[in-house]
Coordinates of C-alpha atoms and ligand atoms in Angstrom, one line a residue:
X238 CA 0.0 0.0 0.0
X239 CA 1.2 3.5 -0.8
X240 CA 1.4 5.8 2.3
X241 CA 1.3 9.6 1.7
X242 CA 3.2 11.4 4.4
X243 CA 4.2 14.9 5.4
X244 CA 7.5 15.7 7.1
X245 CA 7.3 18.6 9.6
X246 CA 9.8 20.1 12.0
X247 CA 9.4 22.3 15.1
X248 CA 12.8 23.9 16.2
X249 CA 14.5 20.9 14.6
X250 CA 12.4 18.2 16.4
X251 CA 11.1 16.4 13.2
X252 CA 8.1 14.2 12.6
X253 CA 6.5 12.1 10.0
X254 CA 2.9 13.2 9.9
X255 CA 0.1 11.1 8.5
X256 CA -3.5 12.1 7.7
X257 CA -5.2 9.1 9.3
X258 CA -8.8 10.4 9.2
X259 CA -9.7 7.2 7.2
X260 CA -8.0 5.0 9.8
X261 CA -6.0 3.2 7.2
X262 CA -2.6 3.4 8.9
X263 CA -1.6 0.2 10.8
X264 CA -1.0 1.9 14.1
X265 CA -0.3 -1.3 16.0
X266 CA 2.7 -2.1 13.8
X267 CA 5.6 -0.9 16.0
X268 CA 8.2 -2.2 13.5
X269 CA 6.7 -0.2 10.7
X270 CA 6.7 3.1 12.7
X271 CA 10.3 2.4 13.8
X272 CA 11.3 1.8 10.2
X273 CA 9.6 4.9 8.9
X274 CA 11.4 7.0 11.5
X275 CA 14.8 5.4 10.7
X276 CA 17.2 7.9 9.3
X277 CA 19.1 5.4 7.2
X278 CA 16.5 3.0 5.7
X279 CA 13.2 5.0 6.3
X280 CA 12.0 8.6 6.0
X281 CA 13.8 9.7 9.1
X282 CA 12.3 11.5 12.1
X283 CA 12.2 11.8 15.9
X284 CA 8.7 10.5 15.9
X285 CA 5.5 9.7 13.9
X286 CA 2.2 11.5 14.4
X287 CA -1.3 10.4 13.2
X288 CA -3.9 13.1 12.8
X289 CA -7.3 11.5 13.3
X290 CA -10.9 12.6 13.6
X291 CA -12.5 12.8 17.1
X292 CA -16.2 13.3 17.8
X293 CA -15.6 15.9 20.5
X294 CA -12.5 17.8 19.2
X295 CA -11.2 19.4 16.0
X296 CA -8.8 16.4 15.8
X297 CA -6.8 13.8 17.8
X298 CA -3.1 13.6 17.7
X299 CA -1.6 10.1 18.2
X300 CA 2.1 10.3 18.8
X301 CA 4.7 7.5 18.5
X302 CA 8.4 7.8 19.5
X303 CA 11.1 6.9 16.9
X304 CA 11.4 3.5 18.6
X305 CA 7.9 2.6 17.4
X306 CA 6.2 2.9 20.7
X307 CA 3.1 4.9 21.5
X308 CA 4.3 8.0 23.3
X309 CA 3.1 10.5 25.9
X310 CA 2.7 14.2 25.1
X311 CA 5.0 15.8 22.5
X312 CA 5.1 19.6 22.6
X313 CA 6.9 20.2 19.4
X314 CA 5.0 17.5 17.7
X315 CA 1.7 19.1 18.8
X316 CA 2.7 22.4 17.4
X317 CA 3.6 20.6 14.1
X318 CA 0.2 18.8 14.2
X319 CA -1.6 22.1 14.5
X320 CA 0.2 23.5 11.4
X321 CA -0.6 20.2 9.6
X322 CA -4.3 20.4 10.6
X323 CA -4.4 24.0 9.1
X324 CA -2.8 22.8 5.9
X325 CA -5.3 20.0 5.6
X326 CA -8.2 22.5 6.2
X327 CA -9.2 20.7 9.4
X328 CA -8.9 24.0 11.3
X329 CA -8.5 27.7 10.6
X330 CA -6.4 29.7 13.1
X331 CA -7.5 28.1 16.4
X332 CA -7.7 24.5 17.5
X333 CA -9.0 22.4 20.4
X334 CA -7.6 18.9 20.1
X335 CA -6.9 15.8 22.1
X336 CA -3.4 14.4 22.8
X337 CA -2.1 11.6 25.1
X338 CA -2.3 13.9 28.2
X339 CA -5.8 15.3 27.4
X340 CA -7.3 18.5 25.8
X341 CA -5.1 21.3 24.4
X342 CA -5.9 24.6 22.8
X343 CA -3.7 26.2 20.2
X344 CA -3.5 29.1 17.9
X345 CA -1.7 29.9 14.6
X346 CA 0.0 33.3 14.6
X347 CA 1.9 33.6 11.3
X348 CA 5.0 31.5 11.6
X349 CA 4.4 30.7 15.2
X350 CA 2.1 28.2 16.9
X351 CA 1.0 29.0 20.5
X352 CA 0.2 25.8 22.3
X353 CA -1.5 25.6 25.7
X354 CA 0.1 22.9 27.9
X355 CA -1.7 21.2 30.8
X356 CA -1.2 22.4 34.3
X357 CA 1.8 21.1 36.2
X358 CA 1.2 20.2 39.8
X359 CA 4.3 19.2 41.7
X360 CA 8.0 19.3 41.1
X361 CA 10.3 16.9 42.8
X362 CA 13.8 17.8 44.0
X363 CA 16.4 15.1 43.4
X364 CA 19.6 16.5 45.0
X365 CA 20.3 19.7 43.0
X366 CA 18.2 18.5 40.1
X367 CA 14.4 18.5 39.4
X368 CA 11.9 16.0 38.1
X369 CA 8.4 16.9 36.7
X370 CA 5.8 15.9 34.3
X371 CA 4.8 18.4 31.5
X372 CA 2.8 15.7 29.6
X373 CA 6.0 13.6 29.4
X374 CA 8.4 13.0 32.2
X375 CA 11.4 15.3 32.5
X376 CA 14.6 15.4 34.6
X377 CA 16.2 18.8 34.7
X378 CA 19.8 19.6 35.6
X379 CA 21.4 23.0 35.6
X380 CA 24.9 23.2 34.2
X381 CA 27.5 25.9 33.7
X382 CA 28.5 25.1 30.1
X383 CA 25.8 23.2 28.2
X384 CA 27.3 23.7 24.8
X385 CA 30.4 21.5 25.7
X386 CA 28.4 18.8 27.5
X387 CA 28.3 15.2 26.3
X388 CA 24.5 15.1 26.4
X389 CA 24.4 11.5 25.0
X390 CA 26.6 10.0 27.7
X391 CA 25.3 12.2 30.7
X392 CA 21.7 11.8 29.6
X393 CA 21.9 8.1 29.3
X394 CA 23.5 7.8 32.8
X395 CA 20.3 9.4 34.2
X396 CA 17.8 7.8 31.9
X397 CA 19.1 4.3 32.6
X398 CA 19.8 4.7 36.4
X399 CA 17.9 2.5 38.9
X400 CA 15.1 5.1 39.4
X401 CA 14.3 5.6 35.7
X402 CA 15.5 2.6 33.7
X403 CA 12.1 0.8 33.6
X404 CA 9.7 3.6 32.6
X405 CA 12.3 6.0 31.3
X406 CA 12.7 9.7 31.4
X407 CA 13.8 12.6 29.1
X408 CA 16.8 14.4 30.5
X409 CA 17.3 18.2 30.0
X410 CA 20.5 20.1 30.6
X411 CA 20.0 23.8 31.2
X412 CA 22.3 26.7 31.2
X413 CA 21.1 30.1 32.5
X414 CA 22.0 32.7 29.9
X415 CA 20.4 35.7 31.7
X416 CA 17.6 36.1 34.3
X417 CA 14.8 35.0 32.0
X418 CA 16.8 33.3 29.2
X419 CA 18.1 29.7 29.1
X420 CA 19.8 27.3 26.7
X421 CA 18.4 23.7 26.8
X422 CA 19.8 20.5 25.3
X423 CA 17.7 17.3 25.7
X424 CA 18.3 13.5 25.7
X425 CA 15.0 12.2 24.5
X426 CA 13.5 8.9 25.7
X427 CA 12.2 6.9 22.8
X428 CA 14.7 8.4 20.4
X429 CA 17.4 7.4 22.9
X430 CA 19.7 10.2 21.7
X431 CA 19.9 14.0 21.9
X432 CA 17.3 15.8 19.7
X433 CA 17.6 19.3 18.4
X434 CA 14.8 20.4 20.7
X435 CA 12.1 19.0 22.9
X436 CA 8.9 21.0 23.6
X437 CA 7.8 19.4 26.8
X438 CA 11.5 19.5 27.9
X439 CA 11.8 23.2 27.1
X440 CA 8.6 23.7 29.1
X441 CA 9.9 21.7 32.1
X442 CA 13.2 23.6 32.0
X443 CA 11.5 27.0 31.9
X444 CA 9.2 26.1 34.8
X445 CA 12.0 25.0 37.1
X446 CA 14.1 28.1 36.1
X447 CA 11.2 30.2 37.6
X448 CA 11.8 28.3 40.8
X449 CA 15.3 29.6 40.7
X450 CA 14.1 33.2 40.2
X451 CA 13.1 33.6 36.5
X452 CA 9.8 35.3 35.5
X453 CA 7.4 34.4 32.7
X454 CA 8.0 34.6 29.8
X455 CA 11.2 32.6 29.7
X456 CA 13.1 32.7 26.4
X457 CA 14.6 29.3 25.5
X458 CA 17.4 28.6 23.0
X459 CA 17.9 25.1 21.8
X460 CA 20.3 23.6 19.1
X461 CA 17.3 23.7 16.7
X462 CA 16.0 27.2 17.4
X463 CA 14.2 29.4 19.8
X464 CA 11.0 28.9 21.8
X465 CA 9.2 30.9 24.5
X466 CA 7.3 29.6 27.6
X467 CA 4.7 31.6 29.4
X468 CA 3.0 30.5 32.7
X469 CA 1.6 31.5 36.0
X470 CA 3.2 30.0 39.1
X471 CA 2.1 29.4 42.7
X472 CA 4.8 27.4 44.6
X473 CA 5.3 24.3 42.5
X474 CA 1.9 24.5 40.8
X475 CA 1.9 26.0 37.2
X476 CA -1.1 27.1 35.2
X477 CA -1.8 28.9 32.0
X478 CA 1.4 27.4 30.4
X479 CA 2.0 28.3 26.8
X480 CA 4.7 27.0 24.5
X481 CA 5.3 29.3 21.5
X482 CA 7.5 28.6 18.5
X483 CA 7.7 27.9 14.8
X484 CA 6.5 24.7 13.1
X485 CA 7.2 24.1 9.4
X486 CA 6.5 21.7 6.5
X487 CA 9.8 20.3 5.3
X488 CA 8.6 18.0 2.4
X489 CA 5.9 15.6 1.4
X490 CA 6.2 12.1 -0.1
X491 CA 4.9 8.7 -0.6
X492 CA 6.4 5.3 0.5
X493 CA 5.3 1.8 -0.1
X494 CA 4.4 0.0 3.2
Ligands
LIG714 N1 9.9 15.7 21.5 C1 8.8 15.7 22.4 C2 8.9 14.9 23.6 C3 8.4 13.6 23.3 C4 8.2 12.7 24.4 C5 9.4 11.9 24.7 N2 10.1 11.3 23.6 C6 9.0 10.8 25.7 O1 8.9 9.6 25.4 O2 8.7 11.2 26.9 C7 8.4 17.1 22.7 O3 8.6 18.0 21.9 O4 7.8 17.3 23.8

């Protein structure tokens, strides 16, 4: 069967997008998803996303990690899905959609997609580090020089330690650039490598930076580009969280599956 796909990227976090409104994609085929995301023998991406109809929402986003497994929330992927939905004519400039962690609102503002994230209730301290869930689980460590860090090795050491090896976690390394500006590099669970950007990770990093004195909005640089995180904070409870950044179509194509 011929599969038409669209390749999108949001600050360098890239996704194979499939219009699955007719439910023809074999979503239970883990090996197929893994193959399509493979950068040597497939299309190549950090994840695969199905856009599907839903009776109560504009659409549903079904996200798989590059390892083929069904994933939790993906912030950059969600921003790309909103852009994709607009391209398909499923939405105009605003959307209310369903993802793995529940309902989300989003709006398209020229090049930027503004995505409302779910409230975050509770941030755990682990030594000098932080652990929280922004739709996906994130470990956050502040470092002095993030550009020179071996994110692959240091990220794996945390992701596969006794606490996290079974369920896994994403691992974010954060350098404070100024009071309200940070640089974030992320080791992503399910990709099992550093990606150019991770939306839920950037969100997690911005929220914990506010626990160290930053104010909303926090400007975030990543190896793949710039994002902005807005929020309201009360202790370790965060509401009205918005992730803002670009999402772009890279190319379209068709593969035989
Ligand atoms: N790239 C994503 C994060 C995706 C989730 C992650 N791979 C996991 O398994 O937790 C993002 O932009 O949020």
